[in-house]
PDB file of C-alpha atoms in Angstrom:
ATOM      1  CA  UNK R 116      -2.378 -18.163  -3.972  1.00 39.00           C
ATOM      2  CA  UNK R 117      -5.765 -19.294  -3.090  1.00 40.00           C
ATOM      3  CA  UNK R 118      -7.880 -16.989  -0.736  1.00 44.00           C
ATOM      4  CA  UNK R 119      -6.828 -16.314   2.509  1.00 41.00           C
ATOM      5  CA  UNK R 120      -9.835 -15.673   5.399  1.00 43.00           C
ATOM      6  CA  UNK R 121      -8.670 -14.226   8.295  1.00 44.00           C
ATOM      7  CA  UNK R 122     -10.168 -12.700  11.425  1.00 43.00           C
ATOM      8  CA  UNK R 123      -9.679  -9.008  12.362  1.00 44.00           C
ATOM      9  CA  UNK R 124     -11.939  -7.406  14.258  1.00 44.00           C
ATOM     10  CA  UNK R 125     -12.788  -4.168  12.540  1.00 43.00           C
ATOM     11  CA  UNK R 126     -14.401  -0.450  13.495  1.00 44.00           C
ATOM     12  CA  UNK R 127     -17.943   0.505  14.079  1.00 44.00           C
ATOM     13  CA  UNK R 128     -17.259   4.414  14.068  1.00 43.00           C
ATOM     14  CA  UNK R 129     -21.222   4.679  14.981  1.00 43.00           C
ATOM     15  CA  UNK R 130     -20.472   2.619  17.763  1.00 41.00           C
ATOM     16  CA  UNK R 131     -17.131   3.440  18.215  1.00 43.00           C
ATOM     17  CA  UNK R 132     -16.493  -0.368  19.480  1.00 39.00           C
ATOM     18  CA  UNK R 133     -14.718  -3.674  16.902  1.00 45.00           C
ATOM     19  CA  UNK R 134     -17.250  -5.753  15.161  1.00 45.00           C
ATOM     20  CA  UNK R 135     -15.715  -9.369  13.873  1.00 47.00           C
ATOM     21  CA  UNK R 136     -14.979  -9.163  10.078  1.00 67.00           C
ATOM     22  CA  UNK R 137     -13.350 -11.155   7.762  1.00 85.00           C
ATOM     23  CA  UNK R 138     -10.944 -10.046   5.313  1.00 96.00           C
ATOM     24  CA  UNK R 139      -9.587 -12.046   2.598  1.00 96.00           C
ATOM     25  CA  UNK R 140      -6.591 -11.669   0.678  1.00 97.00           C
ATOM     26  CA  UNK R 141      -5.545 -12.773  -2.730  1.00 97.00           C
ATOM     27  CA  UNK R 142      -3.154 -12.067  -5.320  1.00 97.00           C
ATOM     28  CA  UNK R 143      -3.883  -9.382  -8.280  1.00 98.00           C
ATOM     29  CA  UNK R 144      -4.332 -10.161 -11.691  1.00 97.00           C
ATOM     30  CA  UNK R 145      -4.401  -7.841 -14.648  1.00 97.00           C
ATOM     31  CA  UNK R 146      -7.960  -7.457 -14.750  1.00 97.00           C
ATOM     32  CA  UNK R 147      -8.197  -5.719 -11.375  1.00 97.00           C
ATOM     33  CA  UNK R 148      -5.949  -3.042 -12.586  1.00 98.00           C
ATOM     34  CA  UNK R 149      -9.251  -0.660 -12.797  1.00 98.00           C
ATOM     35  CA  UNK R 150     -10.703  -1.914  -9.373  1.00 98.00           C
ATOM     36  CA  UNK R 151      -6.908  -1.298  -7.352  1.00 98.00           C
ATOM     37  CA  UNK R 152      -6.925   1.906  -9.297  1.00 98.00           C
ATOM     38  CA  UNK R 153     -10.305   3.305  -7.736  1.00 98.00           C
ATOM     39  CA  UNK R 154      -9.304   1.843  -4.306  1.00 98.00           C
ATOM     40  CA  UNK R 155      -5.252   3.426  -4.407  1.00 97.00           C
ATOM     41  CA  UNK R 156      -7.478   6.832  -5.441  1.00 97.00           C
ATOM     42  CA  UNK R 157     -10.156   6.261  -2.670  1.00 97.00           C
ATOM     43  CA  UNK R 158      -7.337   5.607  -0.478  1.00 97.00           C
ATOM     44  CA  UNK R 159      -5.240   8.675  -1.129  1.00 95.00           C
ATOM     45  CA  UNK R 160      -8.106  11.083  -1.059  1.00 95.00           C
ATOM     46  CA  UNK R 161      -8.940   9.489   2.584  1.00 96.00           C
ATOM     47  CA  UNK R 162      -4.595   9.996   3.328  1.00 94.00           C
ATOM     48  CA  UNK R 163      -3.595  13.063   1.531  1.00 93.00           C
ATOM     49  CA  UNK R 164      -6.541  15.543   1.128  1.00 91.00           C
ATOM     50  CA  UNK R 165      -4.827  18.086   3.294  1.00 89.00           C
ATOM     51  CA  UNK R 166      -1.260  16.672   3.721  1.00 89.00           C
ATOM     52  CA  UNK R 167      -0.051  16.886  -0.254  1.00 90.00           C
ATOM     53  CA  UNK R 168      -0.469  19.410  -2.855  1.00 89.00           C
ATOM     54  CA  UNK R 169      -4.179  19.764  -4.100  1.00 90.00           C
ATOM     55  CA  UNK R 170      -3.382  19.887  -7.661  1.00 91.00           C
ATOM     56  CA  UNK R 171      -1.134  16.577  -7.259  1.00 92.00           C
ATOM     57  CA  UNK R 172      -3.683  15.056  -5.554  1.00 91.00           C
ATOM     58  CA  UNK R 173      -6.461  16.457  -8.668  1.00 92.00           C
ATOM     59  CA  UNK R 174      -4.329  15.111 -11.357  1.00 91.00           C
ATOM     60  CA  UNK R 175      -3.953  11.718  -9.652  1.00 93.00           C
ATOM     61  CA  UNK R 176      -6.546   9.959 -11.662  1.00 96.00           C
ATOM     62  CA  UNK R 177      -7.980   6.652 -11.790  1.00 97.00           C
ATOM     63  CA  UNK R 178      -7.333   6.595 -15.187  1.00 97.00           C
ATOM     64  CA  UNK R 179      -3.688   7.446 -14.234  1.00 96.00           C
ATOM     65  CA  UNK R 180      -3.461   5.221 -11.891  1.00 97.00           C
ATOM     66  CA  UNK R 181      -4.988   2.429 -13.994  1.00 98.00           C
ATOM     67  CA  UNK R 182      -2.203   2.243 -16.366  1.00 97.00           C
ATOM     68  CA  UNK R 183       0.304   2.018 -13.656  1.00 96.00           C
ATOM     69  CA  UNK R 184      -1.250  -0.950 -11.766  1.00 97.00           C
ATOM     70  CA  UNK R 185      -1.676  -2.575 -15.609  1.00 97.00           C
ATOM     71  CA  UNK R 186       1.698  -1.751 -16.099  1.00 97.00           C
ATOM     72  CA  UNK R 187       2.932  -3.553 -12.718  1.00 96.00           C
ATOM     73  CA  UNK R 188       0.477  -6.585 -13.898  1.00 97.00           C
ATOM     74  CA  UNK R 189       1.153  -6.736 -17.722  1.00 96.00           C
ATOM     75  CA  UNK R 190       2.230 -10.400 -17.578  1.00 95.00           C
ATOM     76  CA  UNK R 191      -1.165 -10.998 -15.714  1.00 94.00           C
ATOM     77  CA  UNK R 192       0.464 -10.838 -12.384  1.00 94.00           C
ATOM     78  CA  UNK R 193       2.992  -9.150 -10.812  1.00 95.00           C
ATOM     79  CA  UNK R 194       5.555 -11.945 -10.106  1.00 95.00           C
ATOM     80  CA  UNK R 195       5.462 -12.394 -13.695  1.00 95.00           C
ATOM     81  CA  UNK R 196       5.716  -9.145 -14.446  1.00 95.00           C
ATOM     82  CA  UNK R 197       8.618  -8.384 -12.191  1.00 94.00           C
ATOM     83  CA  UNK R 198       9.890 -11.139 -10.930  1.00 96.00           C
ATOM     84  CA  UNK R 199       9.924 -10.527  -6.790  1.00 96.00           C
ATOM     85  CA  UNK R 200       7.634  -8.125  -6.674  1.00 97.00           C
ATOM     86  CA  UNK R 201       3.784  -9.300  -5.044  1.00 97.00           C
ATOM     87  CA  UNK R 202       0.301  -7.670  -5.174  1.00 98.00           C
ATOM     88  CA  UNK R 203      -2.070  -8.572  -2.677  1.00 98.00           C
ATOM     89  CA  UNK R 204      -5.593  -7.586  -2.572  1.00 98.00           C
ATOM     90  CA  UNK R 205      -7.956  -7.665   0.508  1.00 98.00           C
ATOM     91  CA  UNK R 206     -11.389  -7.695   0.505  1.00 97.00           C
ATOM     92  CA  UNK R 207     -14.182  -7.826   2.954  1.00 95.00           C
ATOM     93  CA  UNK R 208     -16.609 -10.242   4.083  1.00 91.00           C
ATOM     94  CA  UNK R 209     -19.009  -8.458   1.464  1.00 90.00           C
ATOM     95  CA  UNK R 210     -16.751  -8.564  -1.281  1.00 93.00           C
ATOM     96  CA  UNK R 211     -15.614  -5.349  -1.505  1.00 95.00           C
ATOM     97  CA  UNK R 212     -11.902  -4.437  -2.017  1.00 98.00           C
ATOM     98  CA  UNK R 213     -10.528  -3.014   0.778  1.00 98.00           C
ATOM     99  CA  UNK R 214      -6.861  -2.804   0.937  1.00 98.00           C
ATOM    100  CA  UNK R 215      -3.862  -3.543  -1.044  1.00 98.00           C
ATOM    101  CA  UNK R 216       0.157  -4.034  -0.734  1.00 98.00           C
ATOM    102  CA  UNK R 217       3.135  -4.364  -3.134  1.00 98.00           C
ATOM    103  CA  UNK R 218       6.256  -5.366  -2.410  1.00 98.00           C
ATOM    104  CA  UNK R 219       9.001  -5.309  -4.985  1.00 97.00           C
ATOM    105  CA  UNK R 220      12.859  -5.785  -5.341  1.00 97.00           C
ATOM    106  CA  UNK R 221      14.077  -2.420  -5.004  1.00 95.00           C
ATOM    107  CA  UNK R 222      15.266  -0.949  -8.007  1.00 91.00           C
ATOM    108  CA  UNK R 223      17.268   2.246  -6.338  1.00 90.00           C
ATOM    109  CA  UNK R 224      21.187   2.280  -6.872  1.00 89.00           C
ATOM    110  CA  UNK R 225      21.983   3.330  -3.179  1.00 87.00           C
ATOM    111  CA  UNK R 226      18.657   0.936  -1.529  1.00 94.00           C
ATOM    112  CA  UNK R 227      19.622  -0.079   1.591  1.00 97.00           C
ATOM    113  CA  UNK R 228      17.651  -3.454   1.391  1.00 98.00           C
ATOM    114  CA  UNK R 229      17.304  -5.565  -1.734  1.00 96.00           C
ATOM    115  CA  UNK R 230      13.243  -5.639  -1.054  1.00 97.00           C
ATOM    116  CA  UNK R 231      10.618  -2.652  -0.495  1.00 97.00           C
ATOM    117  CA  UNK R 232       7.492  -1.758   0.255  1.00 98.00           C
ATOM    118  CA  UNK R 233       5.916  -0.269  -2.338  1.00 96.00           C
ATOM    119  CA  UNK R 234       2.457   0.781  -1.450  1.00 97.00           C
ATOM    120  CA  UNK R 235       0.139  -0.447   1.525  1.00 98.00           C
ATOM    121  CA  UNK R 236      -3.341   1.074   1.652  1.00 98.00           C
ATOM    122  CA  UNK R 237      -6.687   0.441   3.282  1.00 98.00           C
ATOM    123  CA  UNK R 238      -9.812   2.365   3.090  1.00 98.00           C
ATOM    124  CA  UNK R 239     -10.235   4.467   6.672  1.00 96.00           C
ATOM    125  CA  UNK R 240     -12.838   2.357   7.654  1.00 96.00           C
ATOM    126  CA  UNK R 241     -10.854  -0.554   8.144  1.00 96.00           C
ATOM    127  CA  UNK R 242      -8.055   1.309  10.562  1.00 95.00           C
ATOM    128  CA  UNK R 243      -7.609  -0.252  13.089  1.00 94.00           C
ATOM    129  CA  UNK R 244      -8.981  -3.347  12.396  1.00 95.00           C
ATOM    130  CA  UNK R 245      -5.636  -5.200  11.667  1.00 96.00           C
ATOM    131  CA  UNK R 246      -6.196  -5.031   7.923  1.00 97.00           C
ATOM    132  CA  UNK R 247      -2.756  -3.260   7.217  1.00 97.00           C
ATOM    133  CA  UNK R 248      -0.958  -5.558   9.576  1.00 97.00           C
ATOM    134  CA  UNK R 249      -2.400  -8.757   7.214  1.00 97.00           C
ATOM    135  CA  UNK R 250      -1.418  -7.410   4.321  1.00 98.00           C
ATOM    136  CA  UNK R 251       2.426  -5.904   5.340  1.00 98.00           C
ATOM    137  CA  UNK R 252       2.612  -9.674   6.541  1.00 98.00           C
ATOM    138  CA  UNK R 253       1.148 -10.860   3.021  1.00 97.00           C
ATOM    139  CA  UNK R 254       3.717  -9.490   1.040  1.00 98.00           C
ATOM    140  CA  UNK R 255       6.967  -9.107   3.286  1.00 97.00           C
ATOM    141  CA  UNK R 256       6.508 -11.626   6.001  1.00 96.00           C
ATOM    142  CA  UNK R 257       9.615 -10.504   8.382  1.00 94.00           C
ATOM    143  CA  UNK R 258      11.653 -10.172   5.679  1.00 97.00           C
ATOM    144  CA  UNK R 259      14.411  -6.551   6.181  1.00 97.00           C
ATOM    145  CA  UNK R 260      13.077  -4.150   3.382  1.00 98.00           C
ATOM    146  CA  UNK R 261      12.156  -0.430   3.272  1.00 98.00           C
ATOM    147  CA  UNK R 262       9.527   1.912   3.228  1.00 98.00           C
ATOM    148  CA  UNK R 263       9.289   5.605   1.932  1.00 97.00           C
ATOM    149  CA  UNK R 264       6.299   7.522   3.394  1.00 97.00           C
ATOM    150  CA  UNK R 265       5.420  11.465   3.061  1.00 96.00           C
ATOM    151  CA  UNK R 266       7.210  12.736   5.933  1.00 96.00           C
ATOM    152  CA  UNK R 267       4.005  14.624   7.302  1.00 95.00           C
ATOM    153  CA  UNK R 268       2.004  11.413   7.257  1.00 95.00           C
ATOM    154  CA  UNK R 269       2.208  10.823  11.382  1.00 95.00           C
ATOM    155  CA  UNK R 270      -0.422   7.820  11.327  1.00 95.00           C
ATOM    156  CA  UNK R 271       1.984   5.618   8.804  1.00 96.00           C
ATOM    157  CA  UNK R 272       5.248   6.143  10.576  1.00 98.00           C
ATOM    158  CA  UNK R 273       3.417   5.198  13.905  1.00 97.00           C
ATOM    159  CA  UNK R 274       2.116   2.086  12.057  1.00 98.00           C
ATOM    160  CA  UNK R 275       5.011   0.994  10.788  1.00 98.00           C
ATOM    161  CA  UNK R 276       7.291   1.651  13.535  1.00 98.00           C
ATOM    162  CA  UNK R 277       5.104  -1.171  15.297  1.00 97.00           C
ATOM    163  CA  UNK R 278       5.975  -3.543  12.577  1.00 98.00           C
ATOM    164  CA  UNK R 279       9.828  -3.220  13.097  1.00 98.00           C
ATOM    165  CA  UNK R 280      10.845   0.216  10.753  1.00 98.00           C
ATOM    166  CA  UNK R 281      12.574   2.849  12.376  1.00 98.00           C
ATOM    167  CA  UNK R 282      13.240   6.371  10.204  1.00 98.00           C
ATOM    168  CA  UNK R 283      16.808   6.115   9.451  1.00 97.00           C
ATOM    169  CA  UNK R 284      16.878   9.991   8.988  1.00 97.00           C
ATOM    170  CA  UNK R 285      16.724   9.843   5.068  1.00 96.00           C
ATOM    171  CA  UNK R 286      14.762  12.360   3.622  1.00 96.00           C
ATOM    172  CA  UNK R 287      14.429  14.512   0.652  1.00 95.00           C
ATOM    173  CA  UNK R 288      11.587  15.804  -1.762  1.00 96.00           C
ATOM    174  CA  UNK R 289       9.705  13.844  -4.252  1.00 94.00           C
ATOM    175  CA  UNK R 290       9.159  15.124  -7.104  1.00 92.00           C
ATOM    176  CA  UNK R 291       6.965  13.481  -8.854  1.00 89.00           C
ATOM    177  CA  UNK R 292       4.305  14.054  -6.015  1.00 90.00           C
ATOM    178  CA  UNK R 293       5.072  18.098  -6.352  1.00 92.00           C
ATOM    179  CA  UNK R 294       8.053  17.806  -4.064  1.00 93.00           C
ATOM    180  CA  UNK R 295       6.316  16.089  -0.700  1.00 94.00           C
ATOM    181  CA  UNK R 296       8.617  15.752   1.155  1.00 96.00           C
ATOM    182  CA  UNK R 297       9.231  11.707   1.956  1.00 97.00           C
ATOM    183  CA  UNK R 298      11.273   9.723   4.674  1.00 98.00           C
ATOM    184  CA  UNK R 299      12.936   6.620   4.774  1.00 98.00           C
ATOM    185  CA  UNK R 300      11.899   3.460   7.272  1.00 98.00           C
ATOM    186  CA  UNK R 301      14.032   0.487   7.173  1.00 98.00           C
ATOM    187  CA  UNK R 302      13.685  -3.256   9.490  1.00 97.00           C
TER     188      UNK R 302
END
C-alpha cells in the first residue's frame, strides 16, 4: 500500500490547543518488527503503568515483543503471513512511528465476528489528534469485528464506543497478562 498522508490536527500539551500534523500510514514489513516492538512497549508503559500488574508490565520486553511482531510478519508481511490479518504503521510528519493497528481473522472457537481487532496503539502525545481513528479505519474500514480491552482501561472503551462497539457484557480474566481482567466490544 503506498503511503497514506492525512491531516489530523494533533496536541500541543504546552499549549494545550491542536497544531496541523500529518500522519502517514503504511503497511509493516518484517524489518520493522524491532521498531513496532519499542513503540507497542512505549505505548503500554504510557496505558498500563498503573492499570496492570507491575511485574507483567516489567517482563513485557521489547525483546519479547520483538519476536511476536516477527512472528506476525515472518512471510515479510502480515497478509502473507496470515492471510486477513493487516499491520499498519503511522508515522509523523518527522518520521517517527507513532501508532500502529492489526486486524486479523479471529481465531477464537466461540468469536462472535469472523474479524478482530487485534491491537491499536498511539503514543499519548498523539490523543486526540485523530491518529487512532486513521488507523481503526486503516485496517477495519466499517467492517463488524471485535475488540477485547482491559476492562479498567476507561479511555479505550470511550474511544471505541465512538467508532460503533458497544461492551456486549463479556468478560473474564486474561491470563497471560496476570489475569487483567478484559471485556468484549463488538460493531
Amino acid at each position: 500500500m503506498p503511503e497514506r498522508p492525512a491531516p489530523a490536527p494533533a496536541a500541543d500539551p504546552a499549549a494545550g490547543r491542536a497544531v496541523a500534523t500529518r500522519f502517514a500510514l503504511r503497511e509493516a514489513r518484517l524489518d520493522d518488527a524491532p521498531a513496532i516492538a519499542r513503540l507497542h512497549m512505549a505505548c503500554w508503559a504510557e496505558t498500563y503503568t498503573g492499570v496492570l500488574d507491575a511485574a507483567f508490565l516489567a517482563e513485557s520486553t521489547v525483546e519479547r515483543a520483538t519476536i511476536e511482531w516477527r512472528g506476525m510478519l515472518a512471510a515479510g508481511s502480515a497478509e502473507r503471513t496470515v492471510p486477513g490479518s493487516r499491520i499498519l504503521l503511522a508515522l509523523d510528519d518527522g518520521d517517527a512511528l507513532v501508532g500502529l493497528a492489526r486486524s486479523a481473522p479471529s481465531e477464537e472457537p466461540d468469536a462472535v465476528r469472523p474479524e478482530k481487532l487485534d491491537s491499536l496503539y498511539t503514543l499519548a502525545r498523539t490523543h486526540g489528534s485523530g491518529l487512532g481513528a486513521l488507523l481503526l479505519d486503516g485496517v477495519l474500514g466499517d467492517r463488524p469485528a471485535y475488540l477485547w480491552i482491559v476492562t479498567a482501561n476507561v479511555r479505550a472503551e470511550r474511544f471505541y464506543a465512538k467508532h460503533g462497539f458497544a461492551l456486549d457484557g463479556t468478560g473474564h480474566p486474561y491470563a497471560p497478562w496476570h489475569d487483567a481482567h478484559c471485556s468484549r466490544m463488538v460493531r
